[in-house]
Short mmCIF file of N, CA and C in Angstrom, two decimals:
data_model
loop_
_atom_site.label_atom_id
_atom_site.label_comp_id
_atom_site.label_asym_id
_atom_site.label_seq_id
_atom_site.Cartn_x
_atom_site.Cartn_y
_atom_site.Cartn_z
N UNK I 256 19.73 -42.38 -34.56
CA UNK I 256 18.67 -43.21 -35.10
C UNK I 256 19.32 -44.20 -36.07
N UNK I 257 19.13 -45.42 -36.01
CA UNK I 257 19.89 -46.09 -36.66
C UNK I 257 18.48 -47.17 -37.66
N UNK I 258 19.10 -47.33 -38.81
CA UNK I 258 18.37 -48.12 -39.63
C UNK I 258 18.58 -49.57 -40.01
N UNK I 259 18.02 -50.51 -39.98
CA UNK I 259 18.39 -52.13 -40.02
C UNK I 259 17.64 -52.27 -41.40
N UNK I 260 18.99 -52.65 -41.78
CA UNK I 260 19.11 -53.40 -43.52
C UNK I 260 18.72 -54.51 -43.68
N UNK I 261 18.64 -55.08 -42.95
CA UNK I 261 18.44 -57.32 -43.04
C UNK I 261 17.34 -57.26 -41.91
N UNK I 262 16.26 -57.71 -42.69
CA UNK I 262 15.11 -57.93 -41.80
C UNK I 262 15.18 -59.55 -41.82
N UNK I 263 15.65 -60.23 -42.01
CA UNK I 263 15.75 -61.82 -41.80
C UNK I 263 14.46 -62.39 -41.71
N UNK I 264 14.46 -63.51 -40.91
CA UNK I 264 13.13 -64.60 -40.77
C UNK I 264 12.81 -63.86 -39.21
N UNK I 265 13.26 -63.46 -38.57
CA UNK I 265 12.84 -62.98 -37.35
C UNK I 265 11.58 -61.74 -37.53
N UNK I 266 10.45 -62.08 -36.87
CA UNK I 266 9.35 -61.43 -36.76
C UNK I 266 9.08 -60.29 -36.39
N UNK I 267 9.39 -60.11 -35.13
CA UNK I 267 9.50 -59.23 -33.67
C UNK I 267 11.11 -59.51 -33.23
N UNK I 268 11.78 -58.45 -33.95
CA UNK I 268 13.07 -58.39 -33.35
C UNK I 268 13.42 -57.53 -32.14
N UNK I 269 13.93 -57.34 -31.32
CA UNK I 269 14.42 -56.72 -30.23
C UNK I 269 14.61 -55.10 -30.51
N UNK I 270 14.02 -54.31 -29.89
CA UNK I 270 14.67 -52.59 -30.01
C UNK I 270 15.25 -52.57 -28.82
N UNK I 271 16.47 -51.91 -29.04
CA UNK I 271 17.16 -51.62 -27.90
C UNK I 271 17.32 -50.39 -27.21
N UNK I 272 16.72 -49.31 -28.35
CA UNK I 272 16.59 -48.31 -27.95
C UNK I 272 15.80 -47.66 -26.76
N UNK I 273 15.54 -46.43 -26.20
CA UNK I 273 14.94 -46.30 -25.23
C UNK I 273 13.89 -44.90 -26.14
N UNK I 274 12.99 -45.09 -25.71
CA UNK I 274 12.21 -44.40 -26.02
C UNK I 274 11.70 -43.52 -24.66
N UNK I 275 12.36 -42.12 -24.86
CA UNK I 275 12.69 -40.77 -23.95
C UNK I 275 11.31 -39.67 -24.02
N UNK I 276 10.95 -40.01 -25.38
CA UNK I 276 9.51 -39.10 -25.45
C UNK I 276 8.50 -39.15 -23.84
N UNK I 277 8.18 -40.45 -23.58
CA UNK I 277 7.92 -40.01 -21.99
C UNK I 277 8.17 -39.52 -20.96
N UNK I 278 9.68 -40.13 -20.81
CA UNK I 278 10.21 -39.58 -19.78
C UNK I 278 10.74 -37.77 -19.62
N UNK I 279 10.87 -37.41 -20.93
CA UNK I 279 10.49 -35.80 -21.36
C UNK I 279 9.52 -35.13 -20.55
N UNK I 280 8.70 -35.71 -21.47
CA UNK I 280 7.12 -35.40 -20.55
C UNK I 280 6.43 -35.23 -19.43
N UNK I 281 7.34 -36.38 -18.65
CA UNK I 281 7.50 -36.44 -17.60
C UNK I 281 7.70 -35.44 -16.61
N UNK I 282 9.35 -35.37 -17.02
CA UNK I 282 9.85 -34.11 -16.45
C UNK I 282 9.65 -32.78 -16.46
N UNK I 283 8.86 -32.06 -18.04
CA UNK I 283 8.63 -31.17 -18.08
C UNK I 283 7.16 -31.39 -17.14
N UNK I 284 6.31 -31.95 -16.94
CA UNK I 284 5.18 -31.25 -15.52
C UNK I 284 6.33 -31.68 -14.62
N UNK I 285 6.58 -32.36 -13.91
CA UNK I 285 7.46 -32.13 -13.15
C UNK I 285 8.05 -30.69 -12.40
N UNK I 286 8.65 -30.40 -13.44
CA UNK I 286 9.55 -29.39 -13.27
C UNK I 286 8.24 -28.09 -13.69
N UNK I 287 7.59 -27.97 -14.05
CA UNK I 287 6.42 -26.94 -13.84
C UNK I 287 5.24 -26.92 -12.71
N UNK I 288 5.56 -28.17 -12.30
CA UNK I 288 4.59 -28.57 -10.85
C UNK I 288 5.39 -27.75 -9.85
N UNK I 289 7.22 -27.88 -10.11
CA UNK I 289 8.22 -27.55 -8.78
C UNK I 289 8.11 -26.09 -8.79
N UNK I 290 7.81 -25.48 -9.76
CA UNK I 290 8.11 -24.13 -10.29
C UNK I 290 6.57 -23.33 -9.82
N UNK I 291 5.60 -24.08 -9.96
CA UNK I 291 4.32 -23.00 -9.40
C UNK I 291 4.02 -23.60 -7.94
N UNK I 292 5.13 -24.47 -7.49
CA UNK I 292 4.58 -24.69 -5.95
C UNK I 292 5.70 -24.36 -5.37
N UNK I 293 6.83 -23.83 -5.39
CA UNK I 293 7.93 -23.18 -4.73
C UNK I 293 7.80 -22.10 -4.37
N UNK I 294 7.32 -21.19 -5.13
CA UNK I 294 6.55 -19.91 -4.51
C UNK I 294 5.62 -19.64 -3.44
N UNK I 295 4.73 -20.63 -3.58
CA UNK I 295 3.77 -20.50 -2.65
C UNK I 295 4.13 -21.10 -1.40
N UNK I 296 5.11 -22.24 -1.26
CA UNK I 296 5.97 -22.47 -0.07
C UNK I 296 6.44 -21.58 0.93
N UNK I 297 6.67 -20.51 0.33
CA UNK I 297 7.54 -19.33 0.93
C UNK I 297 6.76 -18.55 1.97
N UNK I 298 5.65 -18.41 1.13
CA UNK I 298 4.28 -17.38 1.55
C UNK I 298 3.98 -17.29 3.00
N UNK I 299 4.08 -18.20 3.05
CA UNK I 299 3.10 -18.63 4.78
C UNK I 299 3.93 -19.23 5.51
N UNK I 300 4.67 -18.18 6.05
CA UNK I 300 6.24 -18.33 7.15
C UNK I 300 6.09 -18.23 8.43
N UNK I 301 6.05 -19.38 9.09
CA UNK I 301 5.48 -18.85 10.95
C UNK I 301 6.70 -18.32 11.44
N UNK I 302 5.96 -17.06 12.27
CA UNK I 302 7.01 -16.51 12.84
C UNK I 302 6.66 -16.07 14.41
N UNK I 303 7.24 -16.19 15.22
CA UNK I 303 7.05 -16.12 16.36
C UNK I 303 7.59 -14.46 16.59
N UNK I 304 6.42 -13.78 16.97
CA UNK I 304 7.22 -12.18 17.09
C UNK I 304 7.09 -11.89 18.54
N UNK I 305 7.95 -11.28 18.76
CA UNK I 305 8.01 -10.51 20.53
C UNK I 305 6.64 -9.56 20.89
N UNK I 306 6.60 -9.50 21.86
CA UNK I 306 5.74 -8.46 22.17
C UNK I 306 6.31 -6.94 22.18
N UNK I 307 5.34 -6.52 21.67
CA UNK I 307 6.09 -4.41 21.87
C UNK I 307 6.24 -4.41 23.46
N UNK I 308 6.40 -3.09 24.27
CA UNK I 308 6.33 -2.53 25.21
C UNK I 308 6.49 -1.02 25.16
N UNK I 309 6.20 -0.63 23.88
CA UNK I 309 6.16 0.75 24.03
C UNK I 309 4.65 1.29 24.29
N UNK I 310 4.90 2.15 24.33
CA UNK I 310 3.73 2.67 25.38
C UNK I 310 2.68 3.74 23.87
N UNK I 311 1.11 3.38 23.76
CA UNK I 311 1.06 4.16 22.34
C UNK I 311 1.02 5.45 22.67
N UNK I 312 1.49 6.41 21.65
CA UNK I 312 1.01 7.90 22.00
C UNK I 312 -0.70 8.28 22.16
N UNK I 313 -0.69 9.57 22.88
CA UNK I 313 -1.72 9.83 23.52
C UNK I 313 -2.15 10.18 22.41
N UNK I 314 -3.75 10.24 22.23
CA UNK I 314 -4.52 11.33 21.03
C UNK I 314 -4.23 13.07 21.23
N UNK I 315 -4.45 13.92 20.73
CA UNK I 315 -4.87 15.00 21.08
C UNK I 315 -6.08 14.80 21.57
N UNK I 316 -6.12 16.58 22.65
CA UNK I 316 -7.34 16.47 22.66
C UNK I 316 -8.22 16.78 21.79
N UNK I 317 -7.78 17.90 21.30
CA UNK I 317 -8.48 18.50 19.35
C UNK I 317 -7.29 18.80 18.82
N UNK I 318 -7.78 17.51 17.53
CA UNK I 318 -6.55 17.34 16.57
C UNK I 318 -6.87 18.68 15.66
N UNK I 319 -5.79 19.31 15.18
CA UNK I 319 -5.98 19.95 14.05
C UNK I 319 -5.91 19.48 12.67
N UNK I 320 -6.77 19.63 12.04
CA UNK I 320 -6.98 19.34 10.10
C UNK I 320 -6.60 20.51 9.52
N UNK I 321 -6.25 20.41 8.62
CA UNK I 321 -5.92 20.83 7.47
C UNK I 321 -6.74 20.44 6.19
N UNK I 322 -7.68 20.95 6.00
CA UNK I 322 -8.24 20.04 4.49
C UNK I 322 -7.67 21.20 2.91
N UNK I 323 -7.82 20.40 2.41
CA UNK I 323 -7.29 20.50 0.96
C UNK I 323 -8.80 20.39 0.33
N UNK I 324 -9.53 21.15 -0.13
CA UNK I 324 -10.70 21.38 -0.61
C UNK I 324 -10.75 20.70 -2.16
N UNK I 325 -12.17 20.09 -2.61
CA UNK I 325 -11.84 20.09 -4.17
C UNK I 325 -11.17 21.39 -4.90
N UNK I 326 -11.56 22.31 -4.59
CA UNK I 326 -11.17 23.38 -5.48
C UNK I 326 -9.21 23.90 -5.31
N UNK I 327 -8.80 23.32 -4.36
CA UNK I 327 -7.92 23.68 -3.76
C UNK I 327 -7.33 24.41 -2.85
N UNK I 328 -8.31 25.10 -2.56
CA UNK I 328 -8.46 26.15 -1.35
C UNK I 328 -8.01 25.31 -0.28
N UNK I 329 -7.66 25.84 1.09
CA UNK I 329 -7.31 25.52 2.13
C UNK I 329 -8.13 25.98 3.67
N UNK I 330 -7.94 24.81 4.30
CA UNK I 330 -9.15 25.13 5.15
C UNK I 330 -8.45 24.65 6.59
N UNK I 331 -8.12 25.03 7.57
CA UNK I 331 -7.32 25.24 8.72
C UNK I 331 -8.58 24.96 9.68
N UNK I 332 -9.17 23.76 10.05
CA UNK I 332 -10.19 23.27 11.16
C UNK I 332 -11.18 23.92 10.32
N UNK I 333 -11.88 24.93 11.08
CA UNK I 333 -13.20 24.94 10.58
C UNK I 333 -13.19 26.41 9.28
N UNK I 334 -11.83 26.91 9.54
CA UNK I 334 -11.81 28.17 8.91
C UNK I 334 -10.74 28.19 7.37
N UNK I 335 -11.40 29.10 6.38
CA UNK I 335 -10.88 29.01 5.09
C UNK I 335 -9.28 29.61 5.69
N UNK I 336 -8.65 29.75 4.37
CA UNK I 336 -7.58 29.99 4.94
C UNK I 336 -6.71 30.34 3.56
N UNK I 337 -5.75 31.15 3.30
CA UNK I 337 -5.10 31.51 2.08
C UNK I 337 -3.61 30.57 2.05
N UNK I 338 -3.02 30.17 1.44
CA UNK I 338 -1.73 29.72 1.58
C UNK I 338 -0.81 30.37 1.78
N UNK I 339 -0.34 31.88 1.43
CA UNK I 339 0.63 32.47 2.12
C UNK I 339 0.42 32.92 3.75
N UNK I 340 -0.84 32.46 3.88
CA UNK I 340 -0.88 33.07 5.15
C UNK I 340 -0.92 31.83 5.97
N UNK I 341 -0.38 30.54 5.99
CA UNK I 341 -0.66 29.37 6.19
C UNK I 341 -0.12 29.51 7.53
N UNK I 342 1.34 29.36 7.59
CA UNK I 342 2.21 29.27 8.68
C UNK I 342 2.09 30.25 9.68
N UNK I 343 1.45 31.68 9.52
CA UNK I 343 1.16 32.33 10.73
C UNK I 343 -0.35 31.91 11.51
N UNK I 344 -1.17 31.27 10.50
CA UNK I 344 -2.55 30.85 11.08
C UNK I 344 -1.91 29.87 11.78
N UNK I 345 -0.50 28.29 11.53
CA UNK I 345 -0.88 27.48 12.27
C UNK I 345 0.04 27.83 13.38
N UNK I 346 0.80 28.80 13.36
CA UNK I 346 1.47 29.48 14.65
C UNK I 346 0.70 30.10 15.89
N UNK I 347 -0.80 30.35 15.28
CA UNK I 347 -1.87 31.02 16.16
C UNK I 347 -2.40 29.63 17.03
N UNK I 348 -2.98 28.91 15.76
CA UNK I 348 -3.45 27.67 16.71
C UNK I 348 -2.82 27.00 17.45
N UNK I 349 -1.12 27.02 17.35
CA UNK I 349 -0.62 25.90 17.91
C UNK I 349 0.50 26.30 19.40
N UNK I 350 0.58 27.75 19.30
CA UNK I 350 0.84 28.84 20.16
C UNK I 350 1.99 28.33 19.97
N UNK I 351 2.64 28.52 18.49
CA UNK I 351 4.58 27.61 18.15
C UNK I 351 5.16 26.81 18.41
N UNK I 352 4.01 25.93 18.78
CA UNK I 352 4.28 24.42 18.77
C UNK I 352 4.62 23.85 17.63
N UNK I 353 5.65 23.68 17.14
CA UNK I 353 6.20 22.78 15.83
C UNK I 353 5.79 21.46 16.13
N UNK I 354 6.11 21.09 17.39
CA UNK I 354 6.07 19.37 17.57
C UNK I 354 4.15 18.37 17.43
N UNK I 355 3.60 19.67 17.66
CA UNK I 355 1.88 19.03 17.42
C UNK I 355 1.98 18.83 15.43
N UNK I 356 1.29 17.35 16.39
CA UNK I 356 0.68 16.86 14.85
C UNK I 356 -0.58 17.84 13.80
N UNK I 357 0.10 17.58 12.82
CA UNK I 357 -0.90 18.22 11.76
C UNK I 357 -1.67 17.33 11.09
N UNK I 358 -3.12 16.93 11.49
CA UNK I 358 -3.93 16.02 10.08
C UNK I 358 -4.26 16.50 8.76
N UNK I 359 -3.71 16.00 7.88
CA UNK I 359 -4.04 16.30 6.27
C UNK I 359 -5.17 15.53 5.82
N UNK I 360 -5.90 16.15 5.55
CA UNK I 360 -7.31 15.19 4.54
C UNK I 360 -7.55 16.37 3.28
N UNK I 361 -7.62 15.28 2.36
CA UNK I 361 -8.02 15.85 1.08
C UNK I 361 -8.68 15.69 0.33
N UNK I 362 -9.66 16.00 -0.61
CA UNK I 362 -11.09 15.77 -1.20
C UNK I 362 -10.19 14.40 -2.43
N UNK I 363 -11.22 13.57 -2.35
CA UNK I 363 -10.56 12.12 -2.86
C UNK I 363 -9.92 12.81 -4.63
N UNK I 364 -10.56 14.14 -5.09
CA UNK I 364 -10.34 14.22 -6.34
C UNK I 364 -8.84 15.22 -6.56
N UNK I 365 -8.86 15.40 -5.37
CA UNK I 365 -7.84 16.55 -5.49
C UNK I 365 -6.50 15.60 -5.96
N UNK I 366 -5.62 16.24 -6.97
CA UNK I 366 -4.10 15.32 -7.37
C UNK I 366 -3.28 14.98 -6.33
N UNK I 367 -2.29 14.33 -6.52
CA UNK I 367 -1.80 13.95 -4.97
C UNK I 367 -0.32 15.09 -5.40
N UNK I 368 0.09 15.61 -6.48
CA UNK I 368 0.92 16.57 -6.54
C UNK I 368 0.72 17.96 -5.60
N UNK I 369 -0.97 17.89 -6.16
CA UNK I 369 -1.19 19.48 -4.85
C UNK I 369 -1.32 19.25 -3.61
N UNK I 370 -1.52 17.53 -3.07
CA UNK I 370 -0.95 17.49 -1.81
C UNK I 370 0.30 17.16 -1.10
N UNK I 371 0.70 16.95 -2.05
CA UNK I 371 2.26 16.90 -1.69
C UNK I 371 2.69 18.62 -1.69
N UNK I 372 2.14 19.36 -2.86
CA UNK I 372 2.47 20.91 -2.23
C UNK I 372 2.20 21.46 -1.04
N UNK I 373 0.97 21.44 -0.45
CA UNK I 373 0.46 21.18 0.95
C UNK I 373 1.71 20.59 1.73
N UNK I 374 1.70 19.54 1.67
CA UNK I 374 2.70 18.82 2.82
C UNK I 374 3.46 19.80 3.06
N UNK I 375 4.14 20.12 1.45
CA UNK I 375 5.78 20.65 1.47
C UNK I 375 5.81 22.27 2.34
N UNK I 376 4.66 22.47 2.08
CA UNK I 376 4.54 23.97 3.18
C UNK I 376 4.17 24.08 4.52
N UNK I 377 3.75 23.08 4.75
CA UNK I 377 3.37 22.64 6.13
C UNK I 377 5.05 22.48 6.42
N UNK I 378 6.09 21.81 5.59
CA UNK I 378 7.19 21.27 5.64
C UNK I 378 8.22 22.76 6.29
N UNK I 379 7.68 23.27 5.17
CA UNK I 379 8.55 24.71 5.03
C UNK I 379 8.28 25.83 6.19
N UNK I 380 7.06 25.70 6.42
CA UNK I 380 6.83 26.22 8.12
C UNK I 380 7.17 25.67 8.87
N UNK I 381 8.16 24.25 9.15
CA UNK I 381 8.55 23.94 10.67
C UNK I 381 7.72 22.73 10.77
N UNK I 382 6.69 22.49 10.71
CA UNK I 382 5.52 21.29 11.04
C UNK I 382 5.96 20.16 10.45
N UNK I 383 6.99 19.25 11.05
CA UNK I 383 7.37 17.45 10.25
C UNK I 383 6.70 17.05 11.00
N UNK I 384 5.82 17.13 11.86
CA UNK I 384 4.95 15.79 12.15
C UNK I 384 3.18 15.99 11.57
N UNK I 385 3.65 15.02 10.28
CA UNK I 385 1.69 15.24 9.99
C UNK I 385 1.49 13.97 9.61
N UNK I 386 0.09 13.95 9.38
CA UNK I 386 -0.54 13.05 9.51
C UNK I 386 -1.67 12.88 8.87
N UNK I 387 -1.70 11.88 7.69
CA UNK I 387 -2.82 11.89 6.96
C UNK I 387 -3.93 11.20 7.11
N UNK I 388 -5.35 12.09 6.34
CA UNK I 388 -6.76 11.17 7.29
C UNK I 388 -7.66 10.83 6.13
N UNK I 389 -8.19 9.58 6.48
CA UNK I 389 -9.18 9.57 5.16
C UNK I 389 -10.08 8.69 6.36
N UNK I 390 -11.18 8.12 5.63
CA UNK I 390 -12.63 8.09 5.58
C UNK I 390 -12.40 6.46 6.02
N UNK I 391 -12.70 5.75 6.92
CA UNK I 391 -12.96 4.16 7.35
C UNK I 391 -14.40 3.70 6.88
N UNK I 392 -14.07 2.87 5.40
CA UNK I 392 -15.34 2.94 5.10
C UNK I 392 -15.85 1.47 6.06
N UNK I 393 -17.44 1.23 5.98
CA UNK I 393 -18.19 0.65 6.99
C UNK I 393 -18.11 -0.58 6.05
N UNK I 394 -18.38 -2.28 7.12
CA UNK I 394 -18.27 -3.46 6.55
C UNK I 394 -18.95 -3.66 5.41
N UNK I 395 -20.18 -3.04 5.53
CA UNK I 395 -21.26 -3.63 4.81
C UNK I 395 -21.40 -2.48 3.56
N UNK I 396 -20.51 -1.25 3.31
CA UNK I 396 -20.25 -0.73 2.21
C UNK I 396 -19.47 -1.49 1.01
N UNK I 397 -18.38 -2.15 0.94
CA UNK I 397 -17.83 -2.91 -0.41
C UNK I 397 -17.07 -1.74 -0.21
N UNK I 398 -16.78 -1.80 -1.72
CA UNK I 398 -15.58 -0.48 -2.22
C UNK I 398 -15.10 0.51 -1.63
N UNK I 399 -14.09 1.04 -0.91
CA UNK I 399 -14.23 2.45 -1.31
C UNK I 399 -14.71 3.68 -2.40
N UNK I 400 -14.86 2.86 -3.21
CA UNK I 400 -15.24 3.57 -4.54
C UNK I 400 -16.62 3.79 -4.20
N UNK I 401 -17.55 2.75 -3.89
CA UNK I 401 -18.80 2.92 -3.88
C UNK I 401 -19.13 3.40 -2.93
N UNK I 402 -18.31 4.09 -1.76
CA UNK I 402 -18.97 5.23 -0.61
C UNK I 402 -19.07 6.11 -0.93
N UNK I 403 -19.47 7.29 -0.33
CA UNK I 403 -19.94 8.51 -0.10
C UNK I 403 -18.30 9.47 -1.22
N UNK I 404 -18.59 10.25 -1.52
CA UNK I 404 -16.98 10.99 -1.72
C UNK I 404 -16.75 12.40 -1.28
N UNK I 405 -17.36 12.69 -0.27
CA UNK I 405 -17.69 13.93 0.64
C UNK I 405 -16.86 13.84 1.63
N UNK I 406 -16.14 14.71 2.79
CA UNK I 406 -15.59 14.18 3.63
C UNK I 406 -16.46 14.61 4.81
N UNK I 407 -16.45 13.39 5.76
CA UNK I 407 -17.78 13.70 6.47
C UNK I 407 -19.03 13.41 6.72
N UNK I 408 -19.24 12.62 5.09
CA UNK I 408 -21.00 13.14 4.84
C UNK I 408 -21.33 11.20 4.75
N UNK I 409 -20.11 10.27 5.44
CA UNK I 409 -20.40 8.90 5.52
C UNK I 409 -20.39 9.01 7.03
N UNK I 410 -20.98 7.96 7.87
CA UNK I 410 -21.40 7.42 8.63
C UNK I 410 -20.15 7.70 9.79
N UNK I 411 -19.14 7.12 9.04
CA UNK I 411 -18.09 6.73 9.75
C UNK I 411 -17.27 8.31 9.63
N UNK I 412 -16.56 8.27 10.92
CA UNK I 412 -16.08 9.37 11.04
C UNK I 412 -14.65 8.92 10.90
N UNK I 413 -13.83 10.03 10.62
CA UNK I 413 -12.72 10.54 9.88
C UNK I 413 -11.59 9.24 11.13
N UNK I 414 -11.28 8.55 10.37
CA UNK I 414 -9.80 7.49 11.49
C UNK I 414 -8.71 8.22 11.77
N UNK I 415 -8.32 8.75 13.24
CA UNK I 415 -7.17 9.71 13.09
C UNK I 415 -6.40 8.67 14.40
N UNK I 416 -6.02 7.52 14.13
CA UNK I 416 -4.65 6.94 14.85
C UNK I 416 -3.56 7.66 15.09
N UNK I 417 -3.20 7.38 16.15
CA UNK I 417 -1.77 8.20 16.31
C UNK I 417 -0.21 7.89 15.32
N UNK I 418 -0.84 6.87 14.95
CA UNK I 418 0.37 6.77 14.16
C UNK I 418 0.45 6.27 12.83
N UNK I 419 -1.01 6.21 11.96
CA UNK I 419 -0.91 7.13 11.11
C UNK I 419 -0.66 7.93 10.03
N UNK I 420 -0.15 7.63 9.07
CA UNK I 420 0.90 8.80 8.19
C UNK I 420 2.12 9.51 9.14
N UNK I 421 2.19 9.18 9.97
CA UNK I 421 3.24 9.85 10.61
C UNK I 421 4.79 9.53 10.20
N UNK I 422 4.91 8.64 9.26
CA UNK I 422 5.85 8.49 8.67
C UNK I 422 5.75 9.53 7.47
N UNK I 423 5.11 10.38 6.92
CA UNK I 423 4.66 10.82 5.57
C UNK I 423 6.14 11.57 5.53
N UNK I 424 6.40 12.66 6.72
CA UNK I 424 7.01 13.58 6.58
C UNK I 424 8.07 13.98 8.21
N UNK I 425 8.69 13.10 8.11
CA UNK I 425 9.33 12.99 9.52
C UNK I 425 10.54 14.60 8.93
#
């Protein structure tokens, strides 16, 4: 910044300086325009994907459940069921079939620690293919929150795709 000592007879003298305060300004939207629209550039990537050709797996014909009760109890299709006695009940139903899928559904309140204990014994008996089930709520419900919290006791019956949770516990 420089200061002029001799103001002379001249009126309106010449600045030669540049005055940057705009061009600042400038740049900072600028550079905050580039910064919240670079992201969203990314987002929406066309991609041309192949077609599958695998063939989907079949349904069962009667899937077996497993429910996990609010209380924690265990319930093997339609029948209660104790947990040490887990793995010989699903040896009955499944006539030692390890490879049949197991559906897990669990009362929405139950912790997901005691179903992960569940899993892990289903695990520990031999059974890695399971498969978890919950509730397809209907269009014109909103929330999951705001449906039914019964299993069963909504409209829509239980979604058991073949595939699923079938990653849960390979």
């Amino acid at each position: 910044m420089g200061v002029r000592l001799d103001h002379g007879d001249e009126e309106l003298a010449d600045n030669h300086e540049i005055n940057v305060t705009p061009f600042i300004d400038v740049m900072l939207v600028l550079l905050i325009i580039f910064m919240v629209a670079a992201p969203l550039s990314t987002v929406d990537v066309a991609v041309d994907l192949p077609a599958s050709n695998a063939q989907p797996q079949p349904r069962p014909a009667k899937p077996l459940f497993l429910t996990v009760k609010e209380d924690l109890t265990l319930a093997l299709g339609d029948t209660p069921i104790e947990r040490g006695l887990l793995p010989m009940a699903l040896d009955a139903q499944t006539q030692n079939n390890r490879e049949e899928r197991i559906f897990v559904r669990a009362d929405k309140v139950v912790p997901y620690g005691d179903v992960m204990e569940v899993m892990n014994l289903l695990r520990s008996a031999g059974y890695l293919k399971i498969g978890l089930v919950g509730l397809e709520a209907a269009p014109n419900q909103g929330s999951p929150d705001q449906g039914t919290s019964g299993q069963g006791t909504s409209p829509a019956a239980p979604n058991v795709p073949p595939e699923v949770g079938s990653g849960a516990a390979r």
